[in-house]
Amino acid sequence: MQEYIINGLLIVVALLAVILQIIGMRPSAGMTKKQKVMLWRILTATVLLLILQVLGAGAFEVFGSAGRWVRLAVFLVDYLVIGYDILKKAGKGIRNGQVFDEHFLMAVATLGALALAVYENGDYLEAIAVMLFYQVGEWFQSYAVGKSRRNISDLMDIRPDYANIEREGKLEQVDPDEVGIGTIIVVQPGEKVPIDGTVVQGESTLNTAALTGESLPREVKTGDEIISGCINMTGLLHIQTTKEFGESTVSKILDLVENASSRKSKSEDFISRFAKIYTPAVCYAALALAVLPPLVRMFAMGLDAGWETWIYRALTFLVASCPCALVISIPLSFFAGIGGASKAGVLVKGSNYLETLSQAKIVVFDKTGTLTQGVFEVNAIHHNEMDKRKLVEYAALAESASSHPISKSLQKAYGMEIDRSRVTDIQELSGNGVIATVDGHQVAAGNDKLMNRLGVQSIPCHSVGTIIHMAVDGKYAGHIVISDIVKPHSKEAIQALKSAGVRKTVMLTGDAKKVADSVASALGLDEVYSELLPADKVEKVEQLIQNKPEKEKLAFVGDGINDAPVLRRADIGIAMGAMGSDAAIEAADVVLMDDDPMQISKAIKISRKCLGIVYQNIVVAIGVKLACLVLIALGFANMWLAVFADVGVMIIAVLNAIRALFVKNLQSSEIPADRMGPRVRYNQAIQEIRGRQGAMYDIRLTVSAWCIIGLLGVLFIRSLGFREFHQEKIIPWLVGIAMIFFLIALMFN
């Protein structure tokens, strides 16, 4: 029966190798030359092994007494076809002083199994099959890593190769690094925008998917700011650069992604430390398993040593102990998580920040540019004694010498070109406003203090926003209401955060209390602190950090240069990347590429999914491996179980890690109850159960673990030889019990 199962597995591997080779012929498959060569090696070794299985040992009797060695030579050829690179890597590790790695374990185990087969004139199938299935697992691991790297590489495609500069009526391609600030560059349809700038001529639509994850094109026209990395889809654009290439958005993004893997999470550091201790430990344990029991049997019990049996167990123990699943899948999970996040328009600077983000329970926001657009507009005109358009004209002309956002909003509302010749005697009074002569009339535009200074009685305004009081020739002429606009998705973003498990949302702003309270109330924020200086924001964040539970993390979201100190101080800093300041982006740990606050909840969900996958892989890899090691040491399992414990678990862990790449199913918005499907309602119910029954969940895990440990202890006692042990009956029972406990635990994980 075993022979049929083995032959069936080999046929499946051969068919799989053929199918993958056919798939690999397509360019879209993305297989490397090395991966294709490995598939040919797997196919060759599998077919040869099948032929040897069909022929059997009797086929070599024609060679007489030399038939045994001819058979060994043929099997060795098959072994070298599939495993020569593993032997080479093991040898290189020994030369470099790095002995205890997975290649060393596989080399010792398979060569030892071959030696035992030669000694016993037995079957070489196990040794070669172990190496074959190990290489199959390595191939899947390699392909999975390549897939996640290609996702990052897709982002790298935003790197521009050149910039177009028009000289003497002809376009000349130059290196983007050679383009200075203020240079007019030309971007044709289908080309990447190489450098950040402002559109000075032309209209077009931009593909920003590589930057923001947003599939909808963005319309741009003359006067619009544009960031590098976008693809120009339709019209011809002339862009005046505002940054050097090294400081542009595309360069900063590429730098962030390329350096993300250098910042390891606590989980990755744990696995690295664990592998350094674990691998030598299992090697010495295998040596002890091969030597100590035979000596005890010889000298203490007066029995036959049984060296062959215990050496075989030790070799099987080595195969099963290989920590590939942990060492490979955990970093791959974080790498895939960072890649999936970048695909969704969320740049995470390192896996340590991804881990911290998953624990965020308090989210603190800046207001202007974060929850609001940071674009001031004229919303209303009250108590005007003249035509509204004339009043705005006077205000725009009086403020024409100022670069303040308020001044720009007035000029935008005027909508016509400013004629500076109409304006004379401009006086800018700090903290008050502006006094100027416009068309021979004295025009004052400012706050209450300015009106009081001029002896003009102003009329209070009940609207929320910045109030610009106007006086013309010493008489009150009305006031203009200018206010910041709340971003379209800000309210939904706050709701999405709460549905994602964020306990508290807070807003910190330097704006007036009336304005801040109005925005906070409209968005549904839990707390708001207004009229704060940058230093006050840092102090407030420190207070919030001190008052929160230790395990909870605080995230701060900002965009301005004044937010940089707070972004540094918070447990995790999140910056608006599209129009945010360079200082904020530099100080932040996470960057949102489209300035949409809805991305915050998505980023948290991505991080939690990634960490969930990491913990699943750790539990499965360590749990299965330890159980198999105990069974092997007690003699209840053979090399085939060792193959599953090593290769099988590694393939499962790697395939599970790849799930971190797929983030499209993570909904950022809250779904109305009447539109929820059964699966969504079930998941929400499970989340509620987890929240209410956290203690019971821990108890179940603890009880499950001790039950499994106790069962293994009973097996150990019964394996000492005092009672007959029917392994064919107990093993299914053991596996069944373990699977039941595992499934119970997973239901609430």
XYZ file of C-alpha atoms in Angstrom:
749
model
C 0.000 0.000 0.000
C 2.807 2.396 0.933
C 4.474 1.776 -2.432
C 1.309 2.834 -4.288
C 1.007 6.005 -2.226
C 4.633 6.942 -2.868
C 4.332 6.285 -6.599
C 1.141 8.335 -6.662
C 2.908 11.263 -4.971
C 5.760 11.072 -7.468
C 3.318 11.086 -10.410
C 1.598 14.177 -8.917
C 4.970 15.952 -8.555
C 5.913 15.084 -12.163
C 2.587 16.363 -13.515
C 2.883 19.503 -11.396
C 6.371 20.174 -12.748
C 5.129 19.785 -16.346
C 2.148 22.096 -15.745
C 4.359 24.736 -14.087
C 6.824 24.559 -16.972
C 4.007 25.217 -19.443
C 2.756 28.127 -17.297
C 6.315 29.453 -17.033
C 6.500 29.868 -20.816
C 4.107 32.816 -20.557
C 5.827 36.145 -19.818
C 3.088 37.057 -17.359
C 4.067 34.112 -15.133
C 7.196 35.957 -14.075
C 9.351 32.853 -13.533
C 13.094 33.342 -13.425
C 15.530 31.218 -15.429
C 16.740 29.643 -12.192
C 13.182 28.613 -11.248
C 12.624 27.052 -14.682
C 15.897 25.091 -14.393
C 14.827 23.855 -10.962
C 11.533 22.623 -12.431
C 13.474 20.618 -15.024
C 15.613 19.137 -12.254
C 12.521 18.204 -10.230
C 10.894 16.636 -13.294
C 14.054 14.691 -14.246
C 14.638 13.393 -10.723
C 10.973 12.415 -10.306
C 10.750 10.535 -13.621
C 14.024 8.706 -12.931
C 12.819 7.772 -9.447
C 9.543 6.461 -10.886
C 11.441 4.359 -13.446
C 13.632 2.902 -10.690
C 10.527 2.146 -8.637
C 8.904 0.309 -11.528
C 12.065 -1.655 -12.383
C 12.732 -2.684 -8.772
C 15.922 -4.208 -7.365
C 15.558 -7.327 -9.549
C 16.394 -5.363 -12.704
C 20.021 -5.000 -11.545
C 20.609 -8.733 -11.009
C 21.847 -8.972 -14.616
C 25.051 -7.282 -13.393
C 25.696 -10.145 -10.970
C 27.558 -9.289 -7.783
C 28.103 -5.747 -9.058
C 24.365 -5.155 -9.384
C 24.162 -3.731 -5.854
C 26.720 -1.037 -6.653
C 25.263 -0.270 -10.082
C 21.899 0.270 -8.416
C 23.531 2.546 -5.835
C 25.279 4.525 -8.589
C 22.013 5.100 -10.462
C 20.291 6.273 -7.281
C 23.252 8.534 -6.485
C 22.945 10.124 -9.931
C 19.286 10.813 -9.191
C 20.226 12.181 -5.754
C 22.854 14.533 -7.197
C 20.476 15.781 -9.915
C 18.019 17.015 -7.310
C 20.331 17.811 -4.397
C 23.779 18.884 -5.571
C 23.119 22.563 -4.789
C 22.027 21.711 -1.234
C 25.297 19.802 -0.673
C 27.222 22.738 -2.165
C 25.493 25.264 0.135
C 26.054 23.018 3.172
C 29.763 22.776 2.319
C 30.028 26.537 1.860
C 28.336 27.076 5.239
C 30.829 24.765 6.952
C 33.770 26.613 5.339
C 32.381 29.977 6.456
C 31.789 28.784 10.004
C 27.963 28.860 9.678
C 27.416 25.142 10.147
C 23.959 24.862 11.621
C 21.505 25.828 8.899
C 18.734 24.056 6.986
C 21.116 22.971 4.183
C 23.399 21.261 6.710
C 20.430 19.479 8.299
C 19.148 18.202 4.946
C 22.614 17.144 3.761
C 23.412 15.166 6.941
C 19.970 13.565 7.101
C 19.800 12.429 3.451
C 23.433 11.296 3.208
C 22.992 9.406 6.471
C 19.831 7.734 5.152
C 21.758 6.717 1.997
C 24.563 5.299 4.133
C 22.074 3.258 6.177
C 20.485 1.955 2.980
C 23.919 0.885 1.693
C 24.688 -0.834 5.005
C 21.364 -2.671 5.009
C 21.276 -3.141 1.205
C 17.897 -1.519 1.541
C 15.751 1.101 -0.152
C 17.268 4.416 -1.269
C 13.845 5.867 -2.019
C 13.383 7.690 1.280
C 16.609 9.676 1.124
C 16.040 10.834 -2.453
C 12.335 11.491 -1.912
C 13.122 13.657 1.136
C 15.512 15.786 -0.937
C 13.024 15.901 -3.836
C 10.114 17.119 -1.723
C 12.405 19.576 0.057
C 13.361 21.081 -3.320
C 9.683 21.258 -4.290
C 9.060 23.265 -1.133
C 12.078 25.481 -1.845
C 10.738 26.158 -5.339
C 7.353 27.274 -4.023
C 9.119 29.459 -1.457
C 11.281 31.020 -4.174
C 8.273 31.680 -6.402
C 6.317 33.198 -3.507
C 9.166 35.565 -2.624
C 9.507 36.468 -6.296
C 5.791 37.222 -6.506
C 5.930 39.614 -3.560
C 9.091 41.230 -4.940
C 7.378 41.720 -8.305
C 4.643 43.614 -6.490
C 7.304 45.926 -5.120
C 8.927 46.052 -8.549
C 5.621 47.227 -10.040
C 5.923 50.189 -7.722
C 9.507 50.653 -8.860
C 8.205 51.104 -12.402
C 7.257 54.624 -11.412
C 10.948 55.523 -11.568
C 11.309 57.869 -14.585
C 14.165 57.234 -16.989
C 14.293 60.730 -18.463
C 12.768 64.210 -18.575
C 11.848 66.138 -21.751
C 13.153 69.687 -22.145
C 12.222 71.770 -25.193
C 15.263 73.415 -26.855
C 15.081 75.258 -30.158
C 11.732 73.729 -30.954
C 12.881 70.140 -30.320
C 12.402 67.849 -27.335
C 15.599 66.683 -25.716
C 15.714 63.809 -23.228
C 17.892 64.525 -20.203
C 18.632 62.791 -16.908
C 16.037 63.890 -14.292
C 18.907 64.585 -11.877
C 20.126 67.328 -14.233
C 16.831 69.269 -14.147
C 16.865 72.279 -11.821
C 14.003 73.925 -9.937
C 11.896 76.214 -12.135
C 12.679 74.372 -15.374
C 9.826 73.823 -17.834
C 9.588 70.136 -18.727
C 7.295 68.519 -21.284
C 5.383 65.321 -20.523
C 3.812 63.594 -23.508
C 0.871 61.159 -23.402
C 2.009 57.762 -22.086
C 5.060 59.151 -20.255
C 5.742 59.291 -16.518
C 5.877 62.630 -14.751
C 9.543 62.707 -13.685
C 9.584 65.585 -11.180
C 7.079 67.383 -8.948
C 5.824 70.687 -10.347
C 2.964 72.928 -11.448
C 1.137 72.670 -14.759
C 1.772 75.885 -16.737
C 0.213 74.768 -20.007
C -2.120 72.002 -21.109
C -4.872 69.759 -19.740
C -4.829 65.988 -19.263
C -5.822 63.007 -17.141
C -3.302 61.235 -14.921
C -3.062 57.586 -13.927
C -2.096 57.653 -10.229
C -2.724 53.944 -9.475
C 0.964 53.169 -8.814
C 1.090 55.916 -6.174
C -2.315 55.910 -4.536
C -3.893 52.607 -5.448
C -6.795 54.615 -6.863
C -7.935 53.307 -10.251
C -9.904 56.425 -11.237
C -7.868 58.917 -13.345
C -7.247 62.421 -12.019
C -8.017 65.502 -14.132
C -5.347 68.252 -14.191
C -5.243 71.701 -15.796
C -3.125 74.839 -15.814
C -2.250 75.921 -12.266
C -2.672 72.447 -10.686
C 0.143 70.946 -8.659
C 1.307 67.571 -9.903
C 3.501 64.924 -8.254
C 6.065 62.706 -9.939
C 5.377 59.026 -10.623
C 1.995 59.607 -12.288
C 1.444 58.559 -15.903
C 0.157 61.173 -18.346
C -2.716 59.552 -20.258
C -4.175 62.052 -22.750
C -2.990 65.646 -23.318
C 0.414 67.312 -23.632
C 1.572 68.956 -20.390
C 4.142 71.667 -19.744
C 5.223 71.521 -16.105
C 7.374 73.947 -14.152
C 9.384 71.945 -11.639
C 9.139 72.902 -7.968
C 11.634 70.374 -6.594
C 14.853 68.681 -7.610
C 14.575 65.033 -8.686
C 16.232 63.765 -5.502
C 13.630 65.568 -3.362
C 10.600 64.744 -5.523
C 7.807 62.403 -4.505
C 8.867 59.474 -6.689
C 12.429 59.481 -5.283
C 11.210 59.573 -1.702
C 8.747 56.728 -2.309
C 11.388 54.520 -3.892
C 13.774 55.232 -1.046
C 11.121 54.348 1.534
C 10.223 51.045 -0.123
C 13.828 50.010 -0.784
C 14.800 50.566 2.850
C 11.639 49.135 4.449
C 13.019 45.612 4.820
C 15.972 46.867 6.922
C 13.698 47.700 9.862
C 12.771 44.364 11.421
C 9.799 43.780 13.654
C 9.939 42.137 17.088
C 8.497 38.959 15.543
C 11.294 38.826 12.938
C 13.952 39.446 15.571
C 12.440 36.680 17.706
C 12.561 34.218 14.800
C 16.178 35.147 14.022
C 17.205 34.602 17.655
C 15.094 31.444 17.867
C 16.709 29.906 14.761
C 20.228 30.616 16.058
C 19.484 28.691 19.272
C 17.073 26.117 17.863
C 19.187 24.753 14.989
C 22.303 23.800 17.034
C 20.017 22.460 19.788
C 18.229 20.019 17.469
C 21.549 18.929 15.939
C 22.893 18.016 19.375
C 19.535 16.441 20.275
C 19.725 14.270 17.147
C 23.285 13.257 18.049
C 22.142 12.367 21.559
C 19.199 10.397 20.111
C 21.592 8.395 17.928
C 24.120 7.627 20.683
C 22.566 7.662 24.159
C 19.651 5.163 23.796
C 21.892 2.418 22.267
C 24.428 2.901 25.067
C 21.676 2.733 27.705
C 20.307 -0.422 26.103
C 23.783 -1.992 26.007
C 25.113 -1.138 29.453
C 22.026 -0.509 31.606
C 19.455 -2.927 30.181
C 21.678 -5.651 28.707
C 19.821 -5.494 25.366
C 20.944 -5.258 21.778
C 22.056 -1.673 21.039
C 20.001 -1.343 17.840
C 22.306 1.250 16.339
C 20.552 1.168 12.954
C 17.163 1.942 14.494
C 18.365 4.885 16.582
C 20.589 6.371 13.875
C 17.613 6.216 11.483
C 15.459 7.977 14.122
C 18.147 10.652 14.583
C 18.351 11.258 10.835
C 14.571 11.450 10.591
C 14.645 13.819 13.573
C 17.046 16.111 11.656
C 14.796 16.195 8.590
C 11.755 17.092 10.661
C 13.596 19.714 12.731
C 14.515 21.974 9.795
C 13.193 25.475 10.727
C 12.477 26.491 7.112
C 8.810 27.293 7.682
C 9.623 29.842 10.380
C 12.771 31.331 8.907
C 11.193 31.819 5.472
C 7.510 32.515 6.092
C 7.749 35.179 8.833
C 9.913 37.692 6.915
C 7.936 36.817 3.779
C 4.676 37.640 5.587
C 5.930 41.124 6.517
C 7.421 41.643 3.062
C 4.127 40.693 1.465
C 2.254 42.922 3.934
C 4.421 45.933 3.023
C 3.973 45.105 -0.670
C 0.190 44.772 -0.326
C 0.004 48.054 1.571
C 2.090 49.883 -1.054
C -0.233 48.539 -3.729
C -3.128 50.120 -1.830
C -1.358 53.493 -1.615
C -0.016 53.062 1.939
C 3.782 53.170 2.322
C 5.102 51.546 5.499
C 8.762 52.299 6.224
C 9.472 48.973 7.935
C 7.937 45.795 9.325
C 8.431 47.123 12.873
C 6.050 49.982 12.060
C 3.585 47.521 10.515
C 3.588 45.586 13.786
C 3.112 48.751 15.871
C 0.295 49.990 13.626
C -1.667 46.775 14.239
C -1.833 47.692 17.951
C -3.123 51.262 17.412
C -6.103 51.973 19.672
C -5.875 55.782 19.848
C -5.676 57.906 16.688
C -4.843 61.602 17.029
C -5.423 63.966 14.087
C -4.164 67.330 13.037
C -7.005 69.368 11.503
C -5.873 71.516 8.598
C -4.747 69.448 5.638
C -5.533 66.181 7.421
C -9.253 66.159 8.207
C -9.831 69.304 6.173
C -8.517 70.121 2.722
C -6.354 72.991 3.907
C -7.884 75.061 1.125
C -9.649 78.202 2.311
C -12.638 79.413 0.319
C -15.044 82.305 0.542
C -18.270 80.789 1.853
C -20.439 83.782 2.600
C -20.677 87.605 2.596
C -22.800 89.278 5.282
C -24.017 92.799 6.034
C -22.519 94.210 2.838
C -23.279 97.840 1.921
C -22.187 97.355 -1.705
C -22.342 94.676 -4.371
C -20.786 91.402 -3.173
C -18.486 91.138 -6.204
C -17.238 94.698 -5.628
C -16.543 93.961 -1.957
C -14.527 90.811 -2.861
C -12.672 92.848 -5.534
C -11.640 95.457 -2.958
C -10.536 92.709 -0.525
C -8.519 90.838 -3.176
C -6.735 93.997 -4.348
C -5.946 95.090 -0.790
C -4.520 91.648 0.033
C -2.676 91.290 -3.314
C 0.792 91.813 -1.761
C 0.352 88.989 0.774
C 1.135 85.299 0.257
C -1.064 84.210 3.179
C -3.639 81.439 2.403
C -6.414 83.856 3.331
C -5.144 86.339 0.742
C -4.924 83.627 -1.882
C -8.506 82.536 -1.173
C -9.723 86.125 -1.667
C -7.823 86.401 -4.957
C -9.270 83.058 -6.053
C -12.804 84.232 -5.228
C -12.171 87.425 -7.265
C -11.303 85.192 -10.227
C -9.626 87.867 -12.377
C -6.051 88.945 -12.892
C -4.850 91.347 -10.215
C -3.920 94.782 -11.535
C -1.304 95.955 -9.022
C -1.309 99.477 -10.488
C -4.716 100.038 -8.886
C -3.265 99.488 -5.402
C -1.033 101.915 -3.485
C 0.009 102.636 0.098
C -0.229 99.059 1.299
C 0.169 98.690 5.086
C 0.249 95.193 6.525
C -0.464 95.301 10.270
C 0.683 92.042 11.909
C -2.132 90.324 13.760
C -4.694 92.828 12.512
C -4.971 92.891 8.698
C -4.215 95.150 5.731
C -4.897 98.819 4.895
C -4.427 99.940 1.261
C -5.585 102.530 -1.230
C -7.589 100.929 -4.050
C -8.757 103.150 -6.927
C -8.355 106.161 -4.625
C -10.464 104.636 -1.826
C -9.034 103.622 1.537
C -9.788 99.909 2.005
C -9.236 98.063 5.289
C -9.502 94.277 5.480
C -8.874 92.422 8.737
C -10.228 91.275 12.086
C -12.046 92.973 14.959
C -8.786 94.513 16.221
C -8.277 96.344 12.925
C -11.829 97.720 12.992
C -11.367 98.894 16.582
C -8.071 100.496 15.603
C -9.815 102.470 12.856
C -12.756 103.311 15.097
C -15.187 101.369 12.909
C -18.013 99.429 14.552
C -17.952 95.854 13.230
C -20.914 93.489 13.181
C -20.260 90.065 14.800
C -20.701 86.942 12.680
C -22.235 83.688 13.941
C -20.822 81.608 11.079
C -17.860 79.291 11.733
C -14.657 80.305 9.980
C -12.250 83.195 9.537
C -14.090 86.538 9.436
C -12.608 89.315 7.262
C -14.232 92.614 8.241
C -14.212 95.293 5.514
C -14.175 99.085 5.837
C -14.152 101.444 2.821
C -13.353 105.123 3.373
C -13.832 104.727 7.115
C -17.304 103.120 6.883
C -18.175 99.486 7.657
C -18.855 97.651 4.364
C -19.642 94.105 5.627
C -17.630 90.996 6.307
C -16.451 87.977 4.318
C -16.588 84.482 5.795
C -13.650 82.240 4.815
C -13.500 78.678 6.025
C -11.585 75.502 5.459
C -13.436 72.656 3.736
C -13.775 69.267 5.432
C -12.498 66.431 3.262
C -15.312 64.378 1.660
C -14.430 61.125 3.484
C -13.359 62.495 6.885
C -16.565 61.560 8.708
C -16.645 58.095 7.143
C -12.955 57.706 8.060
C -13.703 58.284 11.759
C -16.557 55.750 11.621
C -14.327 53.248 9.816
C -11.644 53.610 12.503
C -14.133 52.901 15.267
C -15.450 49.864 13.405
C -11.836 48.703 13.043
C -11.417 48.664 16.836
C -9.903 52.122 17.502
C -10.977 53.113 21.012
C -10.497 56.894 20.910
C -10.197 59.566 18.191
C -8.708 62.959 19.087
C -8.097 66.200 17.157
C -5.309 68.683 17.956
C -5.294 72.055 16.213
C -3.980 75.566 16.522
C -7.275 76.905 15.178
C -9.849 78.818 17.212
C -11.977 76.857 19.672
C -15.233 77.682 17.902
C -13.954 76.389 14.561
C -12.325 73.298 16.100
C -15.426 72.333 18.099
C -17.591 72.697 14.993
C -15.359 70.378 12.922
C -15.040 67.831 15.752
C -18.792 67.744 16.276
C -19.485 67.304 12.563
C -17.000 64.431 12.247
C -17.923 62.601 15.469
C -14.515 62.866 17.187
C -14.242 61.820 20.843
C -11.980 64.668 22.020
C -10.725 67.983 20.626
C -8.003 70.379 21.826
C -7.745 73.777 20.122
C -5.556 76.898 20.029
C -2.390 74.793 20.430
C 1.135 75.692 19.425
C 3.408 72.936 17.967
C 5.014 72.462 21.393
C 1.544 72.182 22.988
C 0.654 69.385 20.556
C 3.718 67.403 21.634
C 2.826 67.924 25.297
C -0.775 66.824 24.700
C 0.341 63.677 22.854
C 2.712 62.842 25.722
C -0.199 63.150 28.170
C -2.326 60.818 26.046
C 0.543 58.295 25.876
C 1.010 58.377 29.656
C -2.703 57.831 30.327
C -3.217 54.904 27.915
C -2.667 51.179 28.702
C 0.874 49.988 27.950
C -0.153 47.495 25.232
C -2.154 50.089 23.290
C -0.383 52.255 20.725
C -1.080 55.866 19.784
C -1.019 56.964 16.150
C -0.745 60.596 15.084
C -1.863 61.761 11.634
C -0.553 65.048 10.224
C 0.706 66.794 7.124
C 2.420 70.077 7.973
C 5.968 70.960 8.942
C 4.652 71.879 12.409
C 3.446 68.270 12.798
C 6.937 66.764 12.439
C 7.777 66.817 16.209
C 4.456 65.153 17.073
C 4.907 62.516 14.343
C 8.262 61.642 15.904
C 6.874 61.506 19.451
C 3.849 59.301 18.726
C 4.109 55.498 18.819
C 3.357 55.505 15.097
C 3.387 58.590 12.877
C 1.192 58.760 9.757
C 1.746 61.509 7.175
C -0.289 62.714 4.233
C 2.090 62.078 1.345
C 0.510 63.731 -1.692
C 0.567 67.332 -0.544
C 2.128 66.941 2.891
C 5.357 68.726 3.811
C 8.720 67.029 3.300
C 9.428 67.325 7.031
C 6.211 65.482 7.923
C 6.877 62.714 5.399
C 10.434 62.337 6.677
C 9.334 62.162 10.326
C 6.436 59.745 9.731
C 6.539 55.941 9.896
C 3.617 55.469 7.492
C 2.800 57.635 4.452
C -0.664 57.847 2.807
C -0.147 58.586 -0.883
C -3.541 60.108 -1.713
C -4.183 62.192 1.457
C -7.475 60.346 2.004
C -8.119 59.755 5.747
C -10.071 56.615 4.780
C -6.669 55.048 4.104
C -5.879 55.074 7.833
C -8.403 52.361 8.692
C -7.266 50.416 5.638
C -3.649 50.629 6.819
C -4.618 49.360 10.282
C -6.604 46.476 8.787
C -3.707 45.535 6.481
C -1.292 45.532 9.417
C -3.610 43.378 11.539
C -4.129 40.929 8.700
C -0.357 40.682 8.239
C 0.265 40.148 11.968
C -2.527 37.558 12.100
C -0.829 35.624 9.308
C 2.520 35.880 11.123
C 1.066 34.468 14.363
C -0.742 31.705 12.461
C 2.522 30.656 10.801
C 4.411 30.703 14.112
C 1.788 28.563 15.882
C 1.381 26.069 13.039
C 5.101 25.763 12.281
C 6.252 25.335 15.875
C 3.256 23.236 16.955
C 3.395 20.716 14.099
C 7.184 20.524 14.262
C 7.337 19.849 17.994
C 4.597 17.198 17.776
C 6.375 15.442 14.904
C 9.737 15.595 16.690
C 8.266 13.906 19.766
C 6.591 11.203 17.651
C 9.811 10.575 15.715
C 11.940 10.383 18.877
C 9.518 7.844 20.346
C 9.584 5.770 17.172
C 5.983 6.377 16.135
C 6.785 8.115 12.850
C 9.058 7.586 9.892
C 10.825 9.725 7.299
C 7.574 10.461 5.443
C 6.120 12.252 8.466
C 9.396 14.142 8.712
C 8.947 15.273 5.116
C 5.492 16.628 6.004
C 6.831 18.317 9.144
C 9.476 20.076 7.082
C 8.384 20.561 3.493
C 4.627 20.321 3.976
C 4.491 22.870 6.783
C 6.853 25.172 4.870
C 4.611 25.122 1.776
C 1.518 25.765 3.931
C 3.238 28.644 5.752
C 4.561 30.227 2.543
C 1.201 30.018 0.786
C -0.422 31.516 3.891
C 2.139 34.347 3.889
C 1.247 35.243 0.289
C -2.268 36.139 1.502
C -0.814 39.344 2.957
C -0.414 40.612 -0.618
C -4.156 40.592 -1.236
C -5.799 43.599 0.411
C -8.664 44.399 -1.957
C -11.179 42.629 0.268
C -10.372 44.908 3.212
C -13.249 47.378 3.179
C -12.408 50.784 4.559
C -15.939 52.001 4.947
C -18.582 50.806 7.318
C -21.221 48.706 5.587
C -24.832 49.457 6.513
C -26.530 46.619 8.365
C -29.209 46.220 5.708
C -26.524 45.710 3.042
C -24.396 43.275 4.997
C -23.993 39.788 3.624
C -24.101 36.738 5.936
C -20.291 36.395 5.868
C -19.772 40.041 6.988
C -22.303 39.657 9.799
C -20.636 36.413 10.896
C -17.185 38.041 10.985
C -18.519 40.955 13.030
C -20.171 38.555 15.452
C -16.895 36.685 15.884
C -15.108 39.984 16.588
C -17.654 40.779 19.301
C -17.238 37.322 20.826
C -13.475 37.778 20.840
C -13.869 41.087 22.614
C -16.254 39.713 25.281
C -14.576 36.351 25.749
C -10.873 37.201 25.599
C -10.224 35.529 28.954
C -12.100 32.382 27.973
C -10.151 32.298 24.701
C -6.854 32.272 26.643
C -8.162 29.563 28.932
C -9.178 27.365 25.980
C -5.738 27.732 24.416
C -4.042 26.887 27.709
C -6.231 23.838 28.344
C -5.751 22.651 24.762
C -1.984 22.948 25.044
C -1.819 21.059 28.345
C -4.096 18.308 27.015
C -1.775 17.759 24.056
C 1.305 17.835 26.316
C -0.308 15.345 28.702
C -1.234 13.014 25.853
C 2.324 13.083 24.517
C 3.590 12.362 28.043
C 1.382 9.266 28.285
C 2.705 8.103 24.943
C 6.275 8.524 26.145
C 5.633 6.431 29.248
C 3.977 3.668 27.226
C 6.834 3.703 24.682
C 9.418 2.555 27.228
C 8.642 -1.041 26.377
C 6.829 -2.189 29.505
C 3.535 -2.507 27.646
C 2.746 -3.412 24.069
C 2.050 -0.306 22.035
C -0.246 -0.352 19.011
C 0.902 2.710 17.104
C -1.457 2.093 14.212
C -4.363 2.645 16.646
C -3.048 5.481 18.777
C -1.622 7.739 16.056
C -4.973 8.441 14.343
C -6.439 9.074 17.783
C -3.626 11.495 18.648
C -3.911 13.340 15.345
C -7.707 13.540 15.678
C -7.532 14.994 19.205
C -4.881 17.493 18.210
C -6.891 18.627 15.159
C -10.034 19.119 17.269
C -8.171 21.334 19.743
C -6.529 23.230 16.906
C -9.839 23.899 15.145
C -11.464 25.059 18.384
C -8.652 27.528 18.905
C -8.814 28.790 15.306
C -12.559 29.477 15.549
C -11.794 32.454 17.769
C -8.452 33.454 16.302
